[in-house]
XYZ file of N, CA, C and O in Angstrom:
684
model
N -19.924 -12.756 -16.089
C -20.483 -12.239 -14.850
C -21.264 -10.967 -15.192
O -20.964 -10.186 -16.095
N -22.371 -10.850 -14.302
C -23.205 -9.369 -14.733
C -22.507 -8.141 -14.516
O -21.430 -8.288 -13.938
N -22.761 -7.196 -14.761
C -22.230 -6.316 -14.220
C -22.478 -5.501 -12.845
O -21.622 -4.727 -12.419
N -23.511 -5.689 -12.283
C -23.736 -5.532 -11.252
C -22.674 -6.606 -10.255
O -21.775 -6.327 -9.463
N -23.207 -7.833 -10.677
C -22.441 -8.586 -9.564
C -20.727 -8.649 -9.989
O -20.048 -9.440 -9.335
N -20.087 -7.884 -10.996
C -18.798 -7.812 -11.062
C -18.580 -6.394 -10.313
O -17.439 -6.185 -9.901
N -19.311 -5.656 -10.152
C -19.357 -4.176 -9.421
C -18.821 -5.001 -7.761
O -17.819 -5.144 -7.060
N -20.038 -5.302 -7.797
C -20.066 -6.391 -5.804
C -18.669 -6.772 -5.772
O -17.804 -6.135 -5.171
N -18.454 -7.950 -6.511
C -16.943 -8.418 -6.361
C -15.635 -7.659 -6.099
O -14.678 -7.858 -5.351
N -15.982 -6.634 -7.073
C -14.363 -5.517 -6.797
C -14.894 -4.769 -5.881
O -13.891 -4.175 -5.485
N -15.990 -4.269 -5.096
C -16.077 -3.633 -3.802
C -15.781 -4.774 -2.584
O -15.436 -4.425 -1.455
N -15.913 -5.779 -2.865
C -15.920 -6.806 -1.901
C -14.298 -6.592 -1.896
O -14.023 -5.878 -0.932
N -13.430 -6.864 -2.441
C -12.223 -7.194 -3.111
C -11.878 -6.292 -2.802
O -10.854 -6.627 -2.206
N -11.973 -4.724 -2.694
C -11.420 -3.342 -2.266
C -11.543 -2.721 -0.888
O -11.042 -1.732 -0.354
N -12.636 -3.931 -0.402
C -13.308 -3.771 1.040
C -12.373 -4.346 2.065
O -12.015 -3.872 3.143
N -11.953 -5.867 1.276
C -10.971 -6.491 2.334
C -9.289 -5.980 1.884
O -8.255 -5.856 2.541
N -9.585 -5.803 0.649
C -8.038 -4.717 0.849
C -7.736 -3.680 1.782
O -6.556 -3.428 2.026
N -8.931 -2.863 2.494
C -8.927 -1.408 2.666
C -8.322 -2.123 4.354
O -7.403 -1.759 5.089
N -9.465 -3.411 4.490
C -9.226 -3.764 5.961
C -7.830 -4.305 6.601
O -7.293 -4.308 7.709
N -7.613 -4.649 5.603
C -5.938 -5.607 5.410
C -5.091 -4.399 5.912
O -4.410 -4.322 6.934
N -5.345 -3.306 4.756
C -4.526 -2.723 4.863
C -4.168 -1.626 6.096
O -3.137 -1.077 6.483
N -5.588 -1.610 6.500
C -6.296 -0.871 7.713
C -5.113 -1.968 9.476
O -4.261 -1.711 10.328
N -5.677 -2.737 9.150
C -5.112 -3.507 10.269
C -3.046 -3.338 10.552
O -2.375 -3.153 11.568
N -2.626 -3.552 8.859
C -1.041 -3.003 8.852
C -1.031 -1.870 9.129
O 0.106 -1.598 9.514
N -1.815 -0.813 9.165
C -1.122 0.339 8.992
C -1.665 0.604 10.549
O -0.736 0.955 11.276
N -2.901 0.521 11.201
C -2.952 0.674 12.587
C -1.861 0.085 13.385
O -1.224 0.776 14.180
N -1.590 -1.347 13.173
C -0.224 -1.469 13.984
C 0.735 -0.743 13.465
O 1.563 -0.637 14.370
N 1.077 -0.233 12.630
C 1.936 1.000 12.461
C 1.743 2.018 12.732
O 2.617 2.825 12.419
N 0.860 2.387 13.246
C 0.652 3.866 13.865
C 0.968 3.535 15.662
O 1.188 4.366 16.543
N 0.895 2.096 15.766
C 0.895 1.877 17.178
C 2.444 2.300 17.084
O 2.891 3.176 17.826
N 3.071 1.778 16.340
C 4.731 1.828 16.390
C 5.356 3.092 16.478
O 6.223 3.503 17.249
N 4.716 3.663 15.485
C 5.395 5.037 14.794
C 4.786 6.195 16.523
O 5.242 7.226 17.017
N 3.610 5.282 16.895
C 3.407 6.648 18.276
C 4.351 6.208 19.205
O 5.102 6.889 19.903
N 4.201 4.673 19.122
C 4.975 4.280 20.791
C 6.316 4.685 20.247
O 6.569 5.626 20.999
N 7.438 4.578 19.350
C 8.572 4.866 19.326
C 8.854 6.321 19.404
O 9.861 6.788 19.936
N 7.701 7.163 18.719
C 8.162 8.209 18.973
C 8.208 8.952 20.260
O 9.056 9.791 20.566
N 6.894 8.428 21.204
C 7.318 8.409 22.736
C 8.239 8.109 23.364
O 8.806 8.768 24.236
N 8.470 7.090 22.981
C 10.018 6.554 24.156
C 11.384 7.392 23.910
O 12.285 7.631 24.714
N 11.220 7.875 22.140
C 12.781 8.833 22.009
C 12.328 10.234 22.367
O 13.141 11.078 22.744
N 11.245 10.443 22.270
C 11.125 12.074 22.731
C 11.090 11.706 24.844
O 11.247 12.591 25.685
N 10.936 10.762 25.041
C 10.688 10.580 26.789
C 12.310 10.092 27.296
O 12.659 10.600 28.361
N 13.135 9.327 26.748
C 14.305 8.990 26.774
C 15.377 9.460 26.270
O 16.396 8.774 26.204
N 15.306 10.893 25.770
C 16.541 11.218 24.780
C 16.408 12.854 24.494
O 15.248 13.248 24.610
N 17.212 13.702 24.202
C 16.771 15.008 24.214
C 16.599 15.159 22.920
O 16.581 16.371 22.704
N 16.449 14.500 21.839
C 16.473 14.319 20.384
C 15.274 15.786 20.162
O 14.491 16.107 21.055
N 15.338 16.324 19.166
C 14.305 17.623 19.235
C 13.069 16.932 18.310
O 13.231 16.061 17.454
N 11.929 17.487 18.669
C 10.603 16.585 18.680
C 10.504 15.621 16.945
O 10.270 14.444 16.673
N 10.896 17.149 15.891
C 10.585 16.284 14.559
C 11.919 15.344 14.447
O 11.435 14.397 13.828
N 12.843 15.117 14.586
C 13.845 14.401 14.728
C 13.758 13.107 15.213
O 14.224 12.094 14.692
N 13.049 13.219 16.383
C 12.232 11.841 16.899
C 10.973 11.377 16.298
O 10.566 10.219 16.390
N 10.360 12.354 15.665
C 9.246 11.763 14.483
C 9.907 10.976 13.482
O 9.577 9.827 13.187
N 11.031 11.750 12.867
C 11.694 10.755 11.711
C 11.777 9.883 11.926
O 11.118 9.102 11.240
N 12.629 9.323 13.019
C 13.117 8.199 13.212
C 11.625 7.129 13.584
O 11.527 5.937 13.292
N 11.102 7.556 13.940
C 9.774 6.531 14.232
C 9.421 6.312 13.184
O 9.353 5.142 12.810
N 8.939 7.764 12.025
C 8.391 7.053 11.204
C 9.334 5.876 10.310
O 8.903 4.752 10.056
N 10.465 6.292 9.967
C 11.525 5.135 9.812
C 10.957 3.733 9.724
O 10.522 3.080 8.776
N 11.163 3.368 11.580
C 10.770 2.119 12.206
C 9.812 1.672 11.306
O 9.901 0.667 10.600
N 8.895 2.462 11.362
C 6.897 2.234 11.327
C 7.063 1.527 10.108
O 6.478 0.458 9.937
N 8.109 2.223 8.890
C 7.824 2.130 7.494
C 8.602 0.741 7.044
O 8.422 0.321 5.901
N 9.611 -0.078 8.109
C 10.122 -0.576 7.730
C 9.030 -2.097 8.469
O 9.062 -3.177 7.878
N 8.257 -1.935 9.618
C 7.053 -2.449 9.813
C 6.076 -2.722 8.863
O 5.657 -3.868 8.700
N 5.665 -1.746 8.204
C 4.543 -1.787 7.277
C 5.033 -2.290 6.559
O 4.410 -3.320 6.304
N 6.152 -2.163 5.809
C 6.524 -3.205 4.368
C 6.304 -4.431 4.669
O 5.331 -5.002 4.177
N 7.103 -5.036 5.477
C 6.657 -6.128 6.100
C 4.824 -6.774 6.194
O 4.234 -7.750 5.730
N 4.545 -5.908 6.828
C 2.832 -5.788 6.749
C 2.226 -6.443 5.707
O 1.769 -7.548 5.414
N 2.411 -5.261 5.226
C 1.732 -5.142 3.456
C 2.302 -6.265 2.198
O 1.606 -6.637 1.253
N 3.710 -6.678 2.454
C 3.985 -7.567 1.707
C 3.785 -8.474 1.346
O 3.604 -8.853 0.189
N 3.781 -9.217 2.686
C 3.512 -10.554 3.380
C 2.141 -10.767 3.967
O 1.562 -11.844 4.110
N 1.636 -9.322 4.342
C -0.105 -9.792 4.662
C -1.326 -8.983 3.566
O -2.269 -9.515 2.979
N -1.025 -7.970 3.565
C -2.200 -7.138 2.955
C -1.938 -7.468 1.717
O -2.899 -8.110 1.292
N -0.621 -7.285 0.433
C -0.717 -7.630 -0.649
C 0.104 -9.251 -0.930
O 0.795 -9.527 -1.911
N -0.185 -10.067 0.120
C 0.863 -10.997 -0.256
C 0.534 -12.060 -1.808
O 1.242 -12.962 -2.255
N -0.961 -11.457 -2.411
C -1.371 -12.040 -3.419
C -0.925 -11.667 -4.970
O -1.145 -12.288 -6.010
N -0.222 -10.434 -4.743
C 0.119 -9.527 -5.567
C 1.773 -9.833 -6.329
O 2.658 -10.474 -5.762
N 1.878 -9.316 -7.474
C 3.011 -9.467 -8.082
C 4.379 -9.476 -7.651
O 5.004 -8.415 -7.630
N 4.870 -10.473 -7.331
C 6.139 -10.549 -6.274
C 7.693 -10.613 -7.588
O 8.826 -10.917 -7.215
N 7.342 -10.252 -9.082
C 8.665 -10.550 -9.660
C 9.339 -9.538 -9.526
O 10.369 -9.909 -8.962
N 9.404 -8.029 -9.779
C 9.953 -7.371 -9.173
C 9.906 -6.604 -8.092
O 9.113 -5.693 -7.850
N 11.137 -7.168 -7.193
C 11.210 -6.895 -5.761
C 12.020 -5.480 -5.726
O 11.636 -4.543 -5.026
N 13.002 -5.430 -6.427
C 13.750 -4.075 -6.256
C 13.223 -2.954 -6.490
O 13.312 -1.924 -5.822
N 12.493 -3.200 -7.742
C 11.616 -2.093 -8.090
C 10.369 -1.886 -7.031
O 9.771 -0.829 -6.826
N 10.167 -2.958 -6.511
C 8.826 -3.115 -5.662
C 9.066 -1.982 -4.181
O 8.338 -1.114 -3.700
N 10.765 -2.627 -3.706
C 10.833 -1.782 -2.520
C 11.315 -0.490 -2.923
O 10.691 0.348 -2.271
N 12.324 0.181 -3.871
C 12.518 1.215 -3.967
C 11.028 2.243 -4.035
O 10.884 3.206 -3.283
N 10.050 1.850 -5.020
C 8.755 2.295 -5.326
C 8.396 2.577 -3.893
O 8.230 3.708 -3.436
N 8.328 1.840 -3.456
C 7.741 1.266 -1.437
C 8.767 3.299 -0.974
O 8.307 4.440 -0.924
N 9.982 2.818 -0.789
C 10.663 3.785 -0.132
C 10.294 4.937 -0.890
O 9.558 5.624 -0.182
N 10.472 5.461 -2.010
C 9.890 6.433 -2.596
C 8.714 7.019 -1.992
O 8.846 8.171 -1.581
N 7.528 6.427 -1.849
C 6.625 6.790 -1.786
C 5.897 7.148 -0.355
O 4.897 7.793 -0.040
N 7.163 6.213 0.533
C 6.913 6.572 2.237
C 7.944 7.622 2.201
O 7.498 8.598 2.804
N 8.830 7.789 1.867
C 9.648 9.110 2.371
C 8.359 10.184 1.784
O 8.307 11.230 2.432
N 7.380 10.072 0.717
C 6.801 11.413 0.661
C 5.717 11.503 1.416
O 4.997 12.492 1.557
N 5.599 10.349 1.950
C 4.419 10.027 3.266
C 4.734 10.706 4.188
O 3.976 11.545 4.674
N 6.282 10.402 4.733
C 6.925 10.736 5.623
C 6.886 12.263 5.587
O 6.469 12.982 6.495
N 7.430 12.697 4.289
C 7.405 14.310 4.665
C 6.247 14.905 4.797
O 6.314 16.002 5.351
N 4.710 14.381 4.320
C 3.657 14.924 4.754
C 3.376 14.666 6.071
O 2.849 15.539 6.761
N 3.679 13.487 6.559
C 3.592 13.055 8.206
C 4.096 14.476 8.822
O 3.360 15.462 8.839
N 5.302 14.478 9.279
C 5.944 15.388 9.325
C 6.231 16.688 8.993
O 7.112 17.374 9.511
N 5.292 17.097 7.909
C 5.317 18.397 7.681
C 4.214 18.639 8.249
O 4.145 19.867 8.199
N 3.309 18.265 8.755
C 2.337 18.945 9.296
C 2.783 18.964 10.933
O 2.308 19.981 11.437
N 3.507 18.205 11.874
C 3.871 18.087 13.022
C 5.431 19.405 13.136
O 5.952 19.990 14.086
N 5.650 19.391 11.893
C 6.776 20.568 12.232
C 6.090 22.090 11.597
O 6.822 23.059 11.392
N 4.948 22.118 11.394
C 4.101 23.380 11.258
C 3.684 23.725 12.140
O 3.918 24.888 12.470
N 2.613 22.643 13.205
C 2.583 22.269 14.244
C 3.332 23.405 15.717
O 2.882 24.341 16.378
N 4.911 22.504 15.670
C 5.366 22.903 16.297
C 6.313 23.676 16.392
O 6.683 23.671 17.566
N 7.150 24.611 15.544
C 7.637 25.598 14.734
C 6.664 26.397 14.453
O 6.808 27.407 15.142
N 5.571 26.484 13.671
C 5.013 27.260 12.866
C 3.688 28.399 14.118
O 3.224 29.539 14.151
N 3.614 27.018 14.980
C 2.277 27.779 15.763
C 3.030 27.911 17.168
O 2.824 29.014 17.675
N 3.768 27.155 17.851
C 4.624 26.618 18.762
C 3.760 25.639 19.665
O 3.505 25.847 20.851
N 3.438 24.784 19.089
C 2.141 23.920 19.606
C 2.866 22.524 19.976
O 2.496 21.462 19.476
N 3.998 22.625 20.954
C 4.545 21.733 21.358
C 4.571 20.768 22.255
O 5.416 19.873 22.255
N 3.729 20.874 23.010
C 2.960 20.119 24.497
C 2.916 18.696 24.036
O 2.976 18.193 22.914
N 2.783 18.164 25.323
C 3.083 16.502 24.921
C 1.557 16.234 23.364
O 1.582 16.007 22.154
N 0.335 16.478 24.564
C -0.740 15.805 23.978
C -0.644 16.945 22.478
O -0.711 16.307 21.427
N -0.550 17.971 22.357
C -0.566 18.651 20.892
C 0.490 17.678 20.106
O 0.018 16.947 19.235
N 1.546 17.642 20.302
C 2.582 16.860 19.308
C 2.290 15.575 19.198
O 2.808 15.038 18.219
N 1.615 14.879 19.890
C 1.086 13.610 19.382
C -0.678 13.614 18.563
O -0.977 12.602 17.929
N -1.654 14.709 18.645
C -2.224 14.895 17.905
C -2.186 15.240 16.505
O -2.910 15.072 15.523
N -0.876 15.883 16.818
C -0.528 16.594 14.999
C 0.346 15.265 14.679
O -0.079 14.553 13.769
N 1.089 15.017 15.100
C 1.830 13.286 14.781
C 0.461 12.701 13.932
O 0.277 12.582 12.721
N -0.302 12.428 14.952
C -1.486 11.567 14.370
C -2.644 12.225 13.524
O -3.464 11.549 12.904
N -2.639 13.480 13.552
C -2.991 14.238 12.002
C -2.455 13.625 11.086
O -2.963 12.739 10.399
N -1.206 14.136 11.009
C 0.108 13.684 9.711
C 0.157 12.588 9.509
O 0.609 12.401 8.379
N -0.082 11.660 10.035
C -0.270 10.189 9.993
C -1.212 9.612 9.130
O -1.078 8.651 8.372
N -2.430 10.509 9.402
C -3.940 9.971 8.553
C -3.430 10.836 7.326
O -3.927 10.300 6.336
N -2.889 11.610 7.044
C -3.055 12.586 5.861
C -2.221 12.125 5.377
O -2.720 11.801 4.299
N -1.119 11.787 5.353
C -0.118 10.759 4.485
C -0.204 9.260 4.057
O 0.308 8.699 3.088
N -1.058 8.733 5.130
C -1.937 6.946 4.827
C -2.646 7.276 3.910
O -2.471 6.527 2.949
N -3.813 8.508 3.624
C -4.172 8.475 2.542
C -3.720 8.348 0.865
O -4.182 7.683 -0.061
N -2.305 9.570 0.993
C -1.235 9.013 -0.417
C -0.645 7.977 0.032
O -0.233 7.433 -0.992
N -0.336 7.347 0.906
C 0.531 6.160 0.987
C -0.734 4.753 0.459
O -0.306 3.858 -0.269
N -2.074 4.735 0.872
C -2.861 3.865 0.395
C -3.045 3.989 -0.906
O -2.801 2.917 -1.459
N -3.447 5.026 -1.827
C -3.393 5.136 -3.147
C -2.077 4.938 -3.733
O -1.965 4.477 -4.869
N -1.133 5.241 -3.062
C 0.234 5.187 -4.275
C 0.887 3.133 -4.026
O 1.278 2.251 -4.790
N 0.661 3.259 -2.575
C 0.962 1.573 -2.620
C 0.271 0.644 -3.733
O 0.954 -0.051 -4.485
N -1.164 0.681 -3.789
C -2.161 0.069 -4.195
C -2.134 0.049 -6.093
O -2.515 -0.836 -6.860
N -1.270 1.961 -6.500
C -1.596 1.449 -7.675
C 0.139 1.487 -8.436
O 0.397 1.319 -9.628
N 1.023 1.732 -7.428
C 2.480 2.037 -8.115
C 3.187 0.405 -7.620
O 3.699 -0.388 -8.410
N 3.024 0.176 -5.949
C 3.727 -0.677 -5.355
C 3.286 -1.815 -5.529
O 4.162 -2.439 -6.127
N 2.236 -2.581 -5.308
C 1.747 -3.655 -5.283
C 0.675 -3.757 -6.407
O -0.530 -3.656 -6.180
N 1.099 -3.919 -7.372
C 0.725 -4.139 -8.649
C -0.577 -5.312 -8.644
O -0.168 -6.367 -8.160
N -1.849 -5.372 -9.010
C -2.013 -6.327 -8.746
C -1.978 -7.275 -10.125
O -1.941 -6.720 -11.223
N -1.990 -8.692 -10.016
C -1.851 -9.842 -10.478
C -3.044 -9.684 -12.094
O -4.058 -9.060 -11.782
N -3.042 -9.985 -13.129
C -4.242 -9.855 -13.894
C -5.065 -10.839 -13.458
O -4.492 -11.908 -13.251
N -7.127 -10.789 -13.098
C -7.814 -11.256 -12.873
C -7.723 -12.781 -13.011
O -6.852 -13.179 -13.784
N -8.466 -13.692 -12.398
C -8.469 -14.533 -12.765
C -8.966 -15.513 -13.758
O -8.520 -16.497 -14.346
N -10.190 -14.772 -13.700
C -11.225 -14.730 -15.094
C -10.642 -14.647 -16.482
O -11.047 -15.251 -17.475
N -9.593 -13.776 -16.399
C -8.663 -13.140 -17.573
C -7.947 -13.828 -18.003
O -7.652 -13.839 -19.198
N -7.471 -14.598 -17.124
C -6.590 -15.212 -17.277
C -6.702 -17.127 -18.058
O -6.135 -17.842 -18.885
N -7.692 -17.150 -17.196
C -8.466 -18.329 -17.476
C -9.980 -18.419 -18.978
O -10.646 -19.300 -19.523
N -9.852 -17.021 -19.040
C -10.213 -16.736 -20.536
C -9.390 -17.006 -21.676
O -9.647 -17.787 -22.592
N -8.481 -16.361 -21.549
C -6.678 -15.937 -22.358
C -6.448 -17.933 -22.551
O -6.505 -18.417 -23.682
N -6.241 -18.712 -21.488
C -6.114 -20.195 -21.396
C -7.229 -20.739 -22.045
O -6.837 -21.318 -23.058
N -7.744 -20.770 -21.990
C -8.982 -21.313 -22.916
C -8.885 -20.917 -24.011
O -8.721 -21.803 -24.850
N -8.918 -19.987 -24.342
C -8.809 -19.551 -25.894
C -7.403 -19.901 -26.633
O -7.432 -20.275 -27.806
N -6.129 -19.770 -25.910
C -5.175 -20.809 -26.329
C -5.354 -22.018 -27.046
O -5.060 -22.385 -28.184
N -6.021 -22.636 -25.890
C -6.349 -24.004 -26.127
C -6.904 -24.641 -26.947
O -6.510 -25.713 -27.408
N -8.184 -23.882 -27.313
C -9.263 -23.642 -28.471
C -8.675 -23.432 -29.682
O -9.084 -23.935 -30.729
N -7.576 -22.591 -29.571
C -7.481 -21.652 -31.268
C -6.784 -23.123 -32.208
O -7.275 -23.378 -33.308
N -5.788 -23.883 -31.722
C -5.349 -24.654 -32.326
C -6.123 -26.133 -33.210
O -5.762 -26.885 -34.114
N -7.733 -25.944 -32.068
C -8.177 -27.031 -32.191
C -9.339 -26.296 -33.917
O -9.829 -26.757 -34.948
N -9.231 -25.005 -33.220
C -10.405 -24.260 -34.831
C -9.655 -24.482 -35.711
O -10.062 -25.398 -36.427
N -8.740 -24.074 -36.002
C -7.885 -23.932 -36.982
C -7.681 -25.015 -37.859
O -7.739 -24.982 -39.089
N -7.372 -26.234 -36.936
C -7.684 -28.000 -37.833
C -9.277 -27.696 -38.540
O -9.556 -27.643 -39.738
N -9.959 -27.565 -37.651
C -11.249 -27.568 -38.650
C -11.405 -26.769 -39.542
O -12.494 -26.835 -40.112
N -10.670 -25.986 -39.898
C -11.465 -25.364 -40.853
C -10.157 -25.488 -42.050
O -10.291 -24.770 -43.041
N -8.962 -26.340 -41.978
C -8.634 -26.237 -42.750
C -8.994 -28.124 -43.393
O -8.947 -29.186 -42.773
N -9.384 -27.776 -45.066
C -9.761 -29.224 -45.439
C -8.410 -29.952 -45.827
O -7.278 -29.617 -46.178
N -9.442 -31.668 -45.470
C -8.390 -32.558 -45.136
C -7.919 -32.944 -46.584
O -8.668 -32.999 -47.559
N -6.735 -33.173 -46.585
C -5.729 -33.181 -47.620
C -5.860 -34.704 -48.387
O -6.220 -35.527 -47.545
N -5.736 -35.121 -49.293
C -5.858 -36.646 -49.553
C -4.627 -36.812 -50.527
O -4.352 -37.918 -50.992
């Protein structure tokens, strides 16, 4: 393939990843806002306390997501390592989520409904950003090319057949 049009392919290929991943993680922001509404509207839970727990929910949503939709093409042999990596890397999501909503509201006292769901949804985009890079190159490993692969097979296949030829026939 040229290199130009192998350039195209992995932007194409990084384009519908971004969207995949775009689509899981918006319904997770739907989650992580609506839950955190209903426990801060239903419960006297104190505001970042009810962030945790949403983001929680959200994260146990998105795995799901991302597993099964955004990377479901991706290396599925290790799973333990796959989700611990996963949890690792949303709890530090999580604390950037959240550290900016408890700066927020502690730090400035910027606690009003619509402020605490803006800084929620600050912290949200600013942690999807490490959560998209660290998923993409720690969690969901991807698969080696196919090209690569089907190179690697061919040349298998081949080496046994050179090798007769060039060694002379015996009498």
């Amino acid at each position: 393939m040229s290199e130009p049009g192998a350039l195209r392919t992995r932007l194409d290929r990084l384009a519908r990843e971004v969207a995949k991943f775009g689509v899981v993680g918006g319904l997770g922001v739907l989650v992580n806002l609506g839950v955190f509404n209903i426990v801060r509207g239903a419960t006297d839970i104190p505001m970042v306390r009810a962030s945790l727990i949403a983001t929680v929910v959200a994260i146990v949503f998105n795995y799901v997501g991302f597993r099964y939709f955004t990377y479901r093409d991706r290396d599925k042999s290790g799973r333990t390592k796959e989700m611990s990596l996963f949890l690792l890397f949303s709890v530090v999501g999580m604390v950037i989520e959240n550290g900016v909503l408890y700066a927020a509201t502690y730090g400035f006292g910027w606690d009003g409904p619509l402020a605490s769901n803006f800084f929620k949804f600050f912290g949200i985009g600013i942690g999807t950003l490490f959560r998209f890079w660290s998923y993409r190159t720690w969690v969901f490993r991807a698969l080696p090319a196919k090209e690569a692969v089907q190179t690697a097979e061919s040349f298998l296949e081949q080496a046994p057949r050179q090798a007769a030829r060039r060694q002379p026939d015996r009498v």
